[in-house]
Amino acid sequence: MTGRFPILVTGGAGFIGSHACKALHQAGYLPVTFDNLSTGHTDAVKWGPLEKADVRNQAGLSAAIRSHGIRAVMHFAASAYVGESVERPAFYYDNNAGGMISLINACLDTGVKQIVFSSSCATYGSPACGRIREDTPQAPINPYGRSKLMCEDMLRDCSAAHGLRFAALRYFNAAGADPEGDLSERHDPETHLLPLAMQAASGRRGPLQVFGTDYPTRDGSCERDYIHVSDLARGHVLAVDYLAAGGSSTALNLGSGTGHTIFEALEAIRSVTGKAVPHELAPRRAGDPPSLTADPGLAEETLGFRTERSGLEQIIRDAAPSFGLAAAREARHERQAAE
Ligand code: UDP
């Protein structure tokens, strides 16, 4: 790994962070993971060293930056459950906004000027249906989204005051898994739609609850834009390259540009895996906007970023093995072999 340009990756042991580390490695960088392992996994840290510490530990961050000769940071370490943020707002502000302050101070302390930040479409709140552009007003409707918007504001102010340059990547719904099987989605507890639905389809848990069927969407269920985690990871590497080449501070959507309702997602799982998703109708979940779909144009213009694996069926095909499901064609072959 000698000679590789080191990038600090806070939250590098988590779902998106670990895929970003792999993408960094493939692009010739050395990812240095900084993670307290509260939700991440040691065995997901495969492409560089691990510094086990909390992102709110500013002295620890500064020490890691100095000891690894870091010039740029990707910041993923945060709490990321909308529902939990409604129940534990102070914790979200402490971890997410507090973590950002700590990281900015460590960057100012050590002279690091480039930050790629894991922001979210949750900063837009509940915009009118249609594709969301970056100039859509940001009006988050839950503490998670507000904590991410606070981080963007901090970055903007510190960019103006101190010459930091940042790329705030507002992602839509990250899903899927590394196509080569090196990494997968493992949250504990799991709260995200596609993994829960695949677990229900494979019989690893009971029926999926569909939260809310009276939204103003085509079938009454919430609509989301799912982006493959490997595409997302590649977008982060392009943002590192963009800042390294002198790009100015920016905020960009990372999404596929296509929305799918919950019922459409359940049907896609059935069609890809051959297994229906047992489900029951349930009340709305607090904090959920009806519809979030990206306009991905600015990221393409700025970074040359285009999704490659973010068709919903491709996302499901790549994730299925980690949930004990096979894509339908493989499932048929297995059945034939057994006969
Ligand atoms: N959802 C659901 N049942 C579940 C988990 C999620 O109906 O068990 C819905 C959730 O209410 C939202 C959508 O699926 O409308 C996507 O939720 P997820 O938690 O995956 O991502 P979010 O959009 O909240 O970041």
CSV table of C-alpha atoms and ligand atoms in Angstrom, one decimal:
chain,number,residue,atom,x,y,z
A,1,MET,CA,0.0,0.0,0.0
A,2,THR,CA,3.1,2.2,0.1
A,3,GLY,CA,2.8,5.4,-2.0
A,4,ARG,CA,-1.0,5.5,-1.9
A,5,PHE,CA,-2.5,8.8,-1.1
A,6,PRO,CA,-4.2,8.4,2.3
A,7,ILE,CA,-7.9,9.5,2.8
A,8,LEU,CA,-9.4,9.6,6.3
A,9,VAL,CA,-12.8,7.8,6.2
A,10,THR,CA,-14.9,8.4,9.3
A,11,GLY,CA,-17.5,5.7,9.6
A,12,GLY,CA,-15.4,3.5,7.2
A,13,ALA,CA,-16.6,0.3,9.0
A,14,GLY,CA,-20.3,1.1,8.2
A,15,PHE,CA,-22.4,0.1,5.2
A,16,ILE,CA,-21.7,3.0,2.8
A,17,GLY,CA,-18.3,3.9,4.3
A,18,SER,CA,-16.9,0.4,3.8
A,19,HIS,CA,-18.0,0.3,0.2
A,20,ALA,CA,-16.4,3.8,-0.2
A,21,CYS,CA,-13.1,2.3,1.2
A,22,LYS,CA,-13.2,-0.4,-1.4
A,23,ALA,CA,-13.8,2.1,-4.2
A,24,LEU,CA,-11.0,4.3,-2.8
A,25,HIS,CA,-8.6,1.3,-2.8
A,26,GLN,CA,-9.6,0.4,-6.4
A,27,ALA,CA,-8.9,4.0,-7.4
A,28,GLY,CA,-5.4,3.8,-5.9
A,29,TYR,CA,-6.0,5.6,-2.6
A,30,LEU,CA,-5.3,4.3,0.9
A,31,PRO,CA,-8.5,4.5,3.0
A,32,VAL,CA,-7.8,5.1,6.7
A,33,THR,CA,-10.9,4.2,8.6
A,34,PHE,CA,-11.8,6.2,11.8
A,35,ASP,CA,-14.8,4.4,13.4
A,36,ASN,CA,-16.0,3.8,17.0
A,37,LEU,CA,-17.5,0.5,15.8
A,38,SER,CA,-20.8,1.3,17.5
A,39,THR,CA,-22.7,0.2,14.3
A,40,GLY,CA,-19.8,-0.7,12.0
A,41,HIS,CA,-18.0,-4.0,11.7
A,42,THR,CA,-14.3,-4.7,12.0
A,43,ASP,CA,-14.4,-7.3,9.3
A,44,ALA,CA,-15.7,-4.6,6.8
A,45,VAL,CA,-12.4,-2.8,7.2
A,46,LYS,CA,-10.4,-4.6,4.5
A,47,TRP,CA,-8.5,-2.0,2.5
A,48,GLY,CA,-6.5,0.0,5.0
A,49,PRO,CA,-5.9,0.6,8.7
A,50,LEU,CA,-8.5,1.1,11.4
A,51,GLU,CA,-8.4,3.8,14.0
A,52,LYS,CA,-11.0,2.8,16.6
A,53,ALA,CA,-12.3,6.1,18.1
A,54,ASP,CA,-15.3,8.3,18.2
A,55,VAL,CA,-15.6,11.2,15.7
A,56,ARG,CA,-16.5,13.5,18.6
A,57,ASN,CA,-13.0,12.9,19.9
A,58,GLN,CA,-11.3,15.9,18.2
A,59,ALA,CA,-7.8,15.1,19.6
A,60,GLY,CA,-8.1,11.6,18.3
A,61,LEU,CA,-9.0,12.8,14.9
A,62,SER,CA,-6.1,15.3,14.8
A,63,ALA,CA,-3.7,12.6,15.9
A,64,ALA,CA,-5.0,10.2,13.2
A,65,ILE,CA,-4.7,12.9,10.5
A,66,ARG,CA,-1.2,13.7,11.5
A,67,SER,CA,0.0,10.2,11.9
A,68,HIS,CA,-1.3,9.0,8.5
A,69,GLY,CA,-0.4,12.2,6.6
A,70,ILE,CA,-4.0,12.9,5.7
A,71,ARG,CA,-4.9,15.7,3.2
A,72,ALA,CA,-8.6,14.9,2.6
A,73,VAL,CA,-11.5,13.4,4.5
A,74,MET,CA,-14.7,11.5,3.7
A,75,HIS,CA,-17.1,11.9,6.6
A,76,PHE,CA,-19.7,9.2,7.0
A,77,ALA,CA,-19.7,8.6,10.8
A,78,ALA,CA,-23.2,9.5,12.0
A,79,SER,CA,-26.5,8.1,13.1
A,80,ALA,CA,-28.8,7.5,10.2
A,81,TYR,CA,-32.3,6.3,11.2
A,82,VAL,CA,-35.2,8.7,10.6
A,83,GLY,CA,-37.5,6.9,13.0
A,84,GLU,CA,-34.9,6.7,15.8
A,85,SER,CA,-34.1,10.4,15.3
A,86,VAL,CA,-37.7,11.3,16.1
A,87,GLU,CA,-37.4,9.3,19.4
A,88,ARG,CA,-33.9,10.4,20.3
A,89,PRO,CA,-33.3,13.9,18.8
A,90,ALA,CA,-30.7,15.1,21.3
A,91,PHE,CA,-28.6,12.0,20.6
A,92,TYR,CA,-28.8,12.8,16.8
A,93,TYR,CA,-27.8,16.4,17.3
A,94,ASP,CA,-24.9,15.3,19.6
A,95,ASN,CA,-23.6,12.6,17.3
A,96,ASN,CA,-24.2,14.2,13.9
A,97,ALA,CA,-23.8,17.9,14.4
A,98,GLY,CA,-21.3,17.4,17.3
A,99,GLY,CA,-19.3,15.0,15.1
A,100,MET,CA,-19.2,17.6,12.3
A,101,ILE,CA,-17.9,20.3,14.6
A,102,SER,CA,-15.2,18.0,15.9
A,103,LEU,CA,-14.1,17.0,12.4
A,104,ILE,CA,-14.1,20.6,11.2
A,105,ASN,CA,-12.0,21.7,14.2
A,106,ALA,CA,-9.6,18.8,13.6
A,107,CYS,CA,-9.3,19.8,9.9
A,108,LEU,CA,-8.6,23.4,10.9
A,109,ASP,CA,-6.1,22.3,13.5
A,110,THR,CA,-4.1,20.1,11.1
A,111,GLY,CA,-4.5,22.1,7.8
A,112,VAL,CA,-6.8,19.6,6.0
A,113,LYS,CA,-8.9,21.6,3.5
A,114,GLN,CA,-11.0,19.0,1.6
A,115,ILE,CA,-14.0,17.3,3.1
A,116,VAL,CA,-16.5,15.0,1.3
A,117,PHE,CA,-19.6,14.9,3.5
A,118,SER,CA,-22.3,12.3,3.6
A,119,SER,CA,-25.4,14.5,3.5
A,120,SER,CA,-28.9,13.3,2.7
A,121,CYS,CA,-32.1,13.9,0.7
A,122,ALA,CA,-33.7,14.1,4.1
A,123,THR,CA,-32.4,17.7,4.2
A,124,TYR,CA,-35.1,18.6,1.6
A,125,GLY,CA,-38.0,17.5,3.9
A,126,SER,CA,-41.1,16.8,2.0
A,127,PRO,CA,-41.0,18.7,-1.3
A,128,ALA,CA,-43.8,18.6,-3.8
A,129,CYS,CA,-43.7,15.4,-5.9
A,130,GLY,CA,-41.3,15.5,-8.8
A,131,ARG,CA,-37.5,15.2,-9.2
A,132,ILE,CA,-35.6,17.2,-6.6
A,133,ARG,CA,-32.9,19.6,-7.7
A,134,GLU,CA,-30.2,20.9,-5.5
A,135,ASP,CA,-31.8,24.4,-5.4
A,136,THR,CA,-35.0,22.9,-4.0
A,137,PRO,CA,-35.5,24.6,-0.6
A,138,GLN,CA,-34.1,22.6,2.2
A,139,ALA,CA,-36.8,22.2,4.9
A,140,PRO,CA,-36.2,18.9,6.8
A,141,ILE,CA,-39.1,17.4,8.6
A,142,ASN,CA,-37.2,15.1,11.1
A,143,PRO,CA,-34.3,15.5,13.5
A,144,TYR,CA,-32.1,13.3,11.3
A,145,GLY,CA,-32.6,15.6,8.3
A,146,ARG,CA,-32.1,18.7,10.4
A,147,SER,CA,-28.9,17.4,11.9
A,148,LYS,CA,-27.5,16.8,8.3
A,149,LEU,CA,-28.6,20.3,7.2
A,150,MET,CA,-26.8,21.8,10.2
A,151,CYS,CA,-23.7,20.0,9.1
A,152,GLU,CA,-24.0,21.5,5.6
A,153,ASP,CA,-24.5,25.0,7.1
A,154,MET,CA,-21.3,24.5,9.2
A,155,LEU,CA,-19.4,23.5,6.2
A,156,ARG,CA,-20.6,26.5,4.1
A,157,ASP,CA,-19.7,28.9,6.9
A,158,CYS,CA,-16.3,27.3,7.5
A,159,SER,CA,-15.7,27.2,3.7
A,160,ALA,CA,-16.2,31.0,3.5
A,161,ALA,CA,-14.2,31.7,6.7
A,162,HIS,CA,-11.3,29.3,6.5
A,163,GLY,CA,-11.0,28.2,2.9
A,164,LEU,CA,-12.1,24.6,3.5
A,165,ARG,CA,-13.6,23.1,0.4
A,166,PHE,CA,-16.3,20.5,0.6
A,167,ALA,CA,-18.6,18.4,-1.4
A,168,ALA,CA,-21.9,17.6,0.4
A,169,LEU,CA,-23.4,14.6,-1.3
A,170,ARG,CA,-27.1,14.4,-0.7
A,171,TYR,CA,-27.9,10.8,-1.2
A,172,PHE,CA,-31.2,9.2,-1.7
A,173,ASN,CA,-31.8,5.6,-0.5
A,174,ALA,CA,-28.6,3.6,-0.4
A,175,ALA,CA,-29.2,-0.1,-1.1
A,176,GLY,CA,-27.7,-3.2,-2.6
A,177,ALA,CA,-24.3,-4.8,-1.9
A,178,ASP,CA,-20.9,-5.2,-3.3
A,179,PRO,CA,-21.4,-7.2,-6.5
A,180,GLU,CA,-18.2,-9.2,-5.8
A,181,GLY,CA,-19.6,-10.3,-2.4
A,182,ASP,CA,-16.8,-8.6,-0.3
A,183,LEU,CA,-19.4,-6.5,1.7
A,184,SER,CA,-23.1,-6.5,2.4
A,185,GLU,CA,-25.7,-4.5,4.3
A,186,ARG,CA,-25.8,-5.3,8.0
A,187,HIS,CA,-27.6,-3.0,10.3
A,188,ASP,CA,-28.6,-4.0,13.9
A,189,PRO,CA,-31.5,-3.4,14.3
A,190,GLU,CA,-32.3,-3.4,10.6
A,191,THR,CA,-34.9,-0.6,9.7
A,192,HIS,CA,-34.4,-0.2,6.0
A,193,LEU,CA,-37.0,-1.3,3.5
A,194,LEU,CA,-35.2,-3.5,1.1
A,195,PRO,CA,-33.2,-5.6,3.6
A,196,LEU,CA,-36.2,-6.1,5.8
A,197,ALA,CA,-38.3,-7.1,2.8
A,198,MET,CA,-35.7,-9.6,1.6
A,199,GLN,CA,-35.4,-11.0,5.1
A,200,ALA,CA,-39.2,-11.4,5.2
A,201,ALA,CA,-39.1,-13.1,1.7
A,202,SER,CA,-36.5,-15.6,2.9
A,203,GLY,CA,-38.4,-16.4,6.0
A,204,ARG,CA,-35.7,-15.0,8.3
A,205,ARG,CA,-38.3,-12.6,9.9
A,206,GLY,CA,-42.1,-12.2,9.9
A,207,PRO,CA,-44.1,-10.2,7.5
A,208,LEU,CA,-42.9,-6.7,6.5
A,209,GLN,CA,-45.0,-3.9,7.8
A,210,VAL,CA,-45.8,-1.3,5.0
A,211,PHE,CA,-45.8,2.0,6.9
A,212,GLY,CA,-48.6,4.1,5.4
A,213,THR,CA,-50.8,3.3,2.5
A,214,ASP,CA,-52.7,6.7,2.2
A,215,TYR,CA,-49.9,8.8,0.8
A,216,PRO,CA,-50.5,11.0,-2.3
A,217,THR,CA,-48.5,8.6,-4.5
A,218,ARG,CA,-49.6,6.2,-7.3
A,219,ASP,CA,-50.5,3.3,-5.0
A,220,GLY,CA,-50.6,5.1,-1.6
A,221,SER,CA,-47.2,3.9,-0.4
A,222,CYS,CA,-44.1,6.0,0.0
A,223,GLU,CA,-41.9,6.5,-3.1
A,224,ARG,CA,-38.1,6.5,-2.8
A,225,ASP,CA,-35.1,6.7,-5.2
A,226,TYR,CA,-32.8,3.7,-4.5
A,227,ILE,CA,-29.2,4.1,-5.5
A,228,HIS,CA,-26.7,1.1,-5.5
A,229,VAL,CA,-24.2,1.5,-2.7
A,230,SER,CA,-21.3,0.8,-5.2
A,231,ASP,CA,-22.5,3.7,-7.4
A,232,LEU,CA,-22.7,5.8,-4.3
A,233,ALA,CA,-19.1,4.8,-3.3
A,234,ARG,CA,-17.8,5.7,-6.8
A,235,GLY,CA,-19.5,9.1,-6.5
A,236,HIS,CA,-17.5,9.8,-3.4
A,237,VAL,CA,-14.3,8.9,-5.0
A,238,LEU,CA,-15.1,11.3,-7.9
A,239,ALA,CA,-15.9,14.0,-5.3
A,240,VAL,CA,-12.4,13.5,-3.7
A,241,ASP,CA,-10.9,13.8,-7.2
A,242,TYR,CA,-12.9,16.9,-7.9
A,243,LEU,CA,-11.8,18.6,-4.7
A,244,ALA,CA,-8.2,17.5,-5.2
A,245,ALA,CA,-8.3,19.1,-8.7
A,246,GLY,CA,-9.3,22.4,-7.1
A,247,GLY,CA,-13.1,22.2,-7.4
A,248,SER,CA,-15.1,24.7,-5.4
A,249,SER,CA,-17.5,23.8,-2.6
A,250,THR,CA,-20.7,22.2,-3.8
A,251,ALA,CA,-23.7,20.2,-2.8
A,252,LEU,CA,-24.9,17.4,-5.2
A,253,ASN,CA,-27.7,14.9,-5.3
A,254,LEU,CA,-26.6,11.3,-5.7
A,255,GLY,CA,-29.6,9.3,-6.8
A,256,SER,CA,-30.8,7.2,-9.8
A,257,GLY,CA,-33.5,9.7,-10.9
A,258,THR,CA,-36.2,7.1,-10.7
A,259,GLY,CA,-38.7,6.6,-7.9
A,260,HIS,CA,-40.2,3.3,-6.8
A,261,THR,CA,-43.1,2.9,-4.3
A,262,ILE,CA,-42.9,0.3,-1.6
A,263,PHE,CA,-45.4,-2.0,-3.4
A,264,GLU,CA,-43.3,-1.7,-6.6
A,265,ALA,CA,-40.2,-2.6,-4.6
A,266,LEU,CA,-41.9,-5.7,-3.1
A,267,GLU,CA,-43.0,-6.7,-6.6
A,268,ALA,CA,-39.4,-6.3,-7.9
A,269,ILE,CA,-38.1,-8.6,-5.1
A,270,ARG,CA,-40.7,-11.2,-6.1
A,271,SER,CA,-39.8,-11.0,-9.8
A,272,VAL,CA,-36.0,-11.2,-9.2
A,273,THR,CA,-36.0,-13.9,-6.5
A,274,GLY,CA,-39.2,-15.8,-7.2
A,275,LYS,CA,-40.2,-15.2,-3.6
A,276,ALA,CA,-43.2,-13.1,-2.6
A,277,VAL,CA,-42.6,-10.7,0.3
A,278,PRO,CA,-45.1,-11.5,3.1
A,279,HIS,CA,-46.4,-8.1,4.3
A,280,GLU,CA,-49.1,-6.4,6.3
A,281,LEU,CA,-50.5,-2.8,6.1
A,282,ALA,CA,-49.5,-0.6,9.0
A,283,PRO,CA,-49.9,3.1,10.0
A,284,ARG,CA,-47.5,5.8,8.8
A,285,ARG,CA,-44.1,6.0,10.4
A,286,ALA,CA,-43.4,9.4,12.0
A,287,GLY,CA,-41.1,11.6,9.9
A,288,ASP,CA,-41.5,10.0,6.5
A,289,PRO,CA,-42.0,12.2,3.5
A,290,PRO,CA,-44.3,10.7,0.8
A,291,SER,CA,-41.9,10.9,-2.1
A,292,LEU,CA,-38.2,11.6,-2.7
A,293,THR,CA,-36.7,11.3,-6.2
A,294,ALA,CA,-33.4,12.9,-7.3
A,295,ASP,CA,-32.7,15.0,-10.3
A,296,PRO,CA,-29.2,13.6,-10.8
A,297,GLY,CA,-28.2,16.2,-13.5
A,298,LEU,CA,-25.8,18.4,-11.4
A,299,ALA,CA,-23.7,15.5,-10.2
A,300,GLU,CA,-23.3,14.3,-13.7
A,301,GLU,CA,-22.3,17.8,-14.9
A,302,THR,CA,-19.9,18.5,-12.0
A,303,LEU,CA,-18.4,15.1,-11.4
A,304,GLY,CA,-19.2,13.1,-14.5
A,305,PHE,CA,-21.1,10.8,-12.2
A,306,ARG,CA,-23.7,8.4,-13.7
A,307,THR,CA,-25.2,5.4,-11.9
A,308,GLU,CA,-24.3,2.1,-13.4
A,309,ARG,CA,-26.0,-0.5,-11.2
A,310,SER,CA,-28.9,1.4,-9.7
A,311,GLY,CA,-31.8,-0.2,-11.5
A,312,LEU,CA,-34.0,-1.6,-8.7
A,313,GLU,CA,-33.8,-5.2,-10.1
A,314,GLN,CA,-29.9,-5.0,-10.2
A,315,ILE,CA,-29.8,-3.7,-6.7
A,316,ILE,CA,-32.0,-6.6,-5.5
A,317,ARG,CA,-29.9,-9.1,-7.5
A,318,ASP,CA,-26.7,-7.9,-5.9
A,319,ALA,CA,-28.2,-7.9,-2.4
A,320,ALA,CA,-30.2,-11.1,-2.6
A,321,PRO,CA,-27.3,-13.6,-1.7
A,322,SER,CA,-26.7,-11.8,1.7
A,323,PHE,CA,-30.3,-12.5,2.6
A,324,GLY,CA,-30.2,-16.2,1.6
A,325,LEU,CA,-32.1,-15.5,-1.6
A,326,ALA,CA,-31.0,-16.3,-5.1
A,327,ALA,CA,-31.9,-14.5,-8.2
A,328,ALA,CA,-34.8,-16.4,-9.9
A,329,ARG,CA,-32.7,-17.9,-12.8
A,330,GLU,CA,-30.2,-19.3,-10.2
A,331,ALA,CA,-33.0,-20.5,-8.0
A,332,ARG,CA,-34.5,-22.4,-11.0
A,333,HIS,CA,-31.1,-24.0,-11.6
A,334,GLU,CA,-30.8,-25.1,-8.0
A,335,ARG,CA,-34.2,-26.7,-8.1
A,336,GLN,CA,-33.4,-28.5,-11.3
A,337,ALA,CA,-30.1,-29.8,-9.9
A,338,ALA,CA,-31.9,-31.1,-6.8
A,339,GLU,CA,-34.5,-33.0,-8.9
B,1,UDP,N1,-40.6,1.2,5.3
B,1,UDP,C1,-41.7,0.3,5.5
B,1,UDP,N2,-41.5,-0.7,6.3
B,1,UDP,C2,-40.4,-1.0,7.0
B,1,UDP,C3,-39.3,-0.1,6.7
B,1,UDP,C4,-39.4,1.0,5.9
B,1,UDP,O1,-42.8,0.5,5.0
B,1,UDP,O2,-40.3,-2.0,7.7
B,1,UDP,C5,-40.8,2.4,4.5
B,1,UDP,C6,-40.5,3.7,5.2
B,1,UDP,O3,-41.7,4.1,5.9
B,1,UDP,C7,-40.2,4.6,4.0
B,1,UDP,C8,-39.5,3.6,3.0
B,1,UDP,O4,-39.9,2.3,3.4
B,1,UDP,O5,-41.4,5.1,3.4
B,1,UDP,C9,-38.0,3.7,3.0
B,1,UDP,O6,-37.6,3.6,4.4
B,1,UDP,P1,-36.1,3.4,4.8
B,1,UDP,O7,-36.1,3.3,6.3
B,1,UDP,O8,-35.6,2.2,4.0
B,1,UDP,O9,-35.3,4.6,4.3
B,1,UDP,P2,-35.6,6.2,4.5
B,1,UDP,O10,-36.3,6.7,3.3
B,1,UDP,O11,-36.3,6.4,5.8
B,1,UDP,O12,-34.2,6.7,4.6
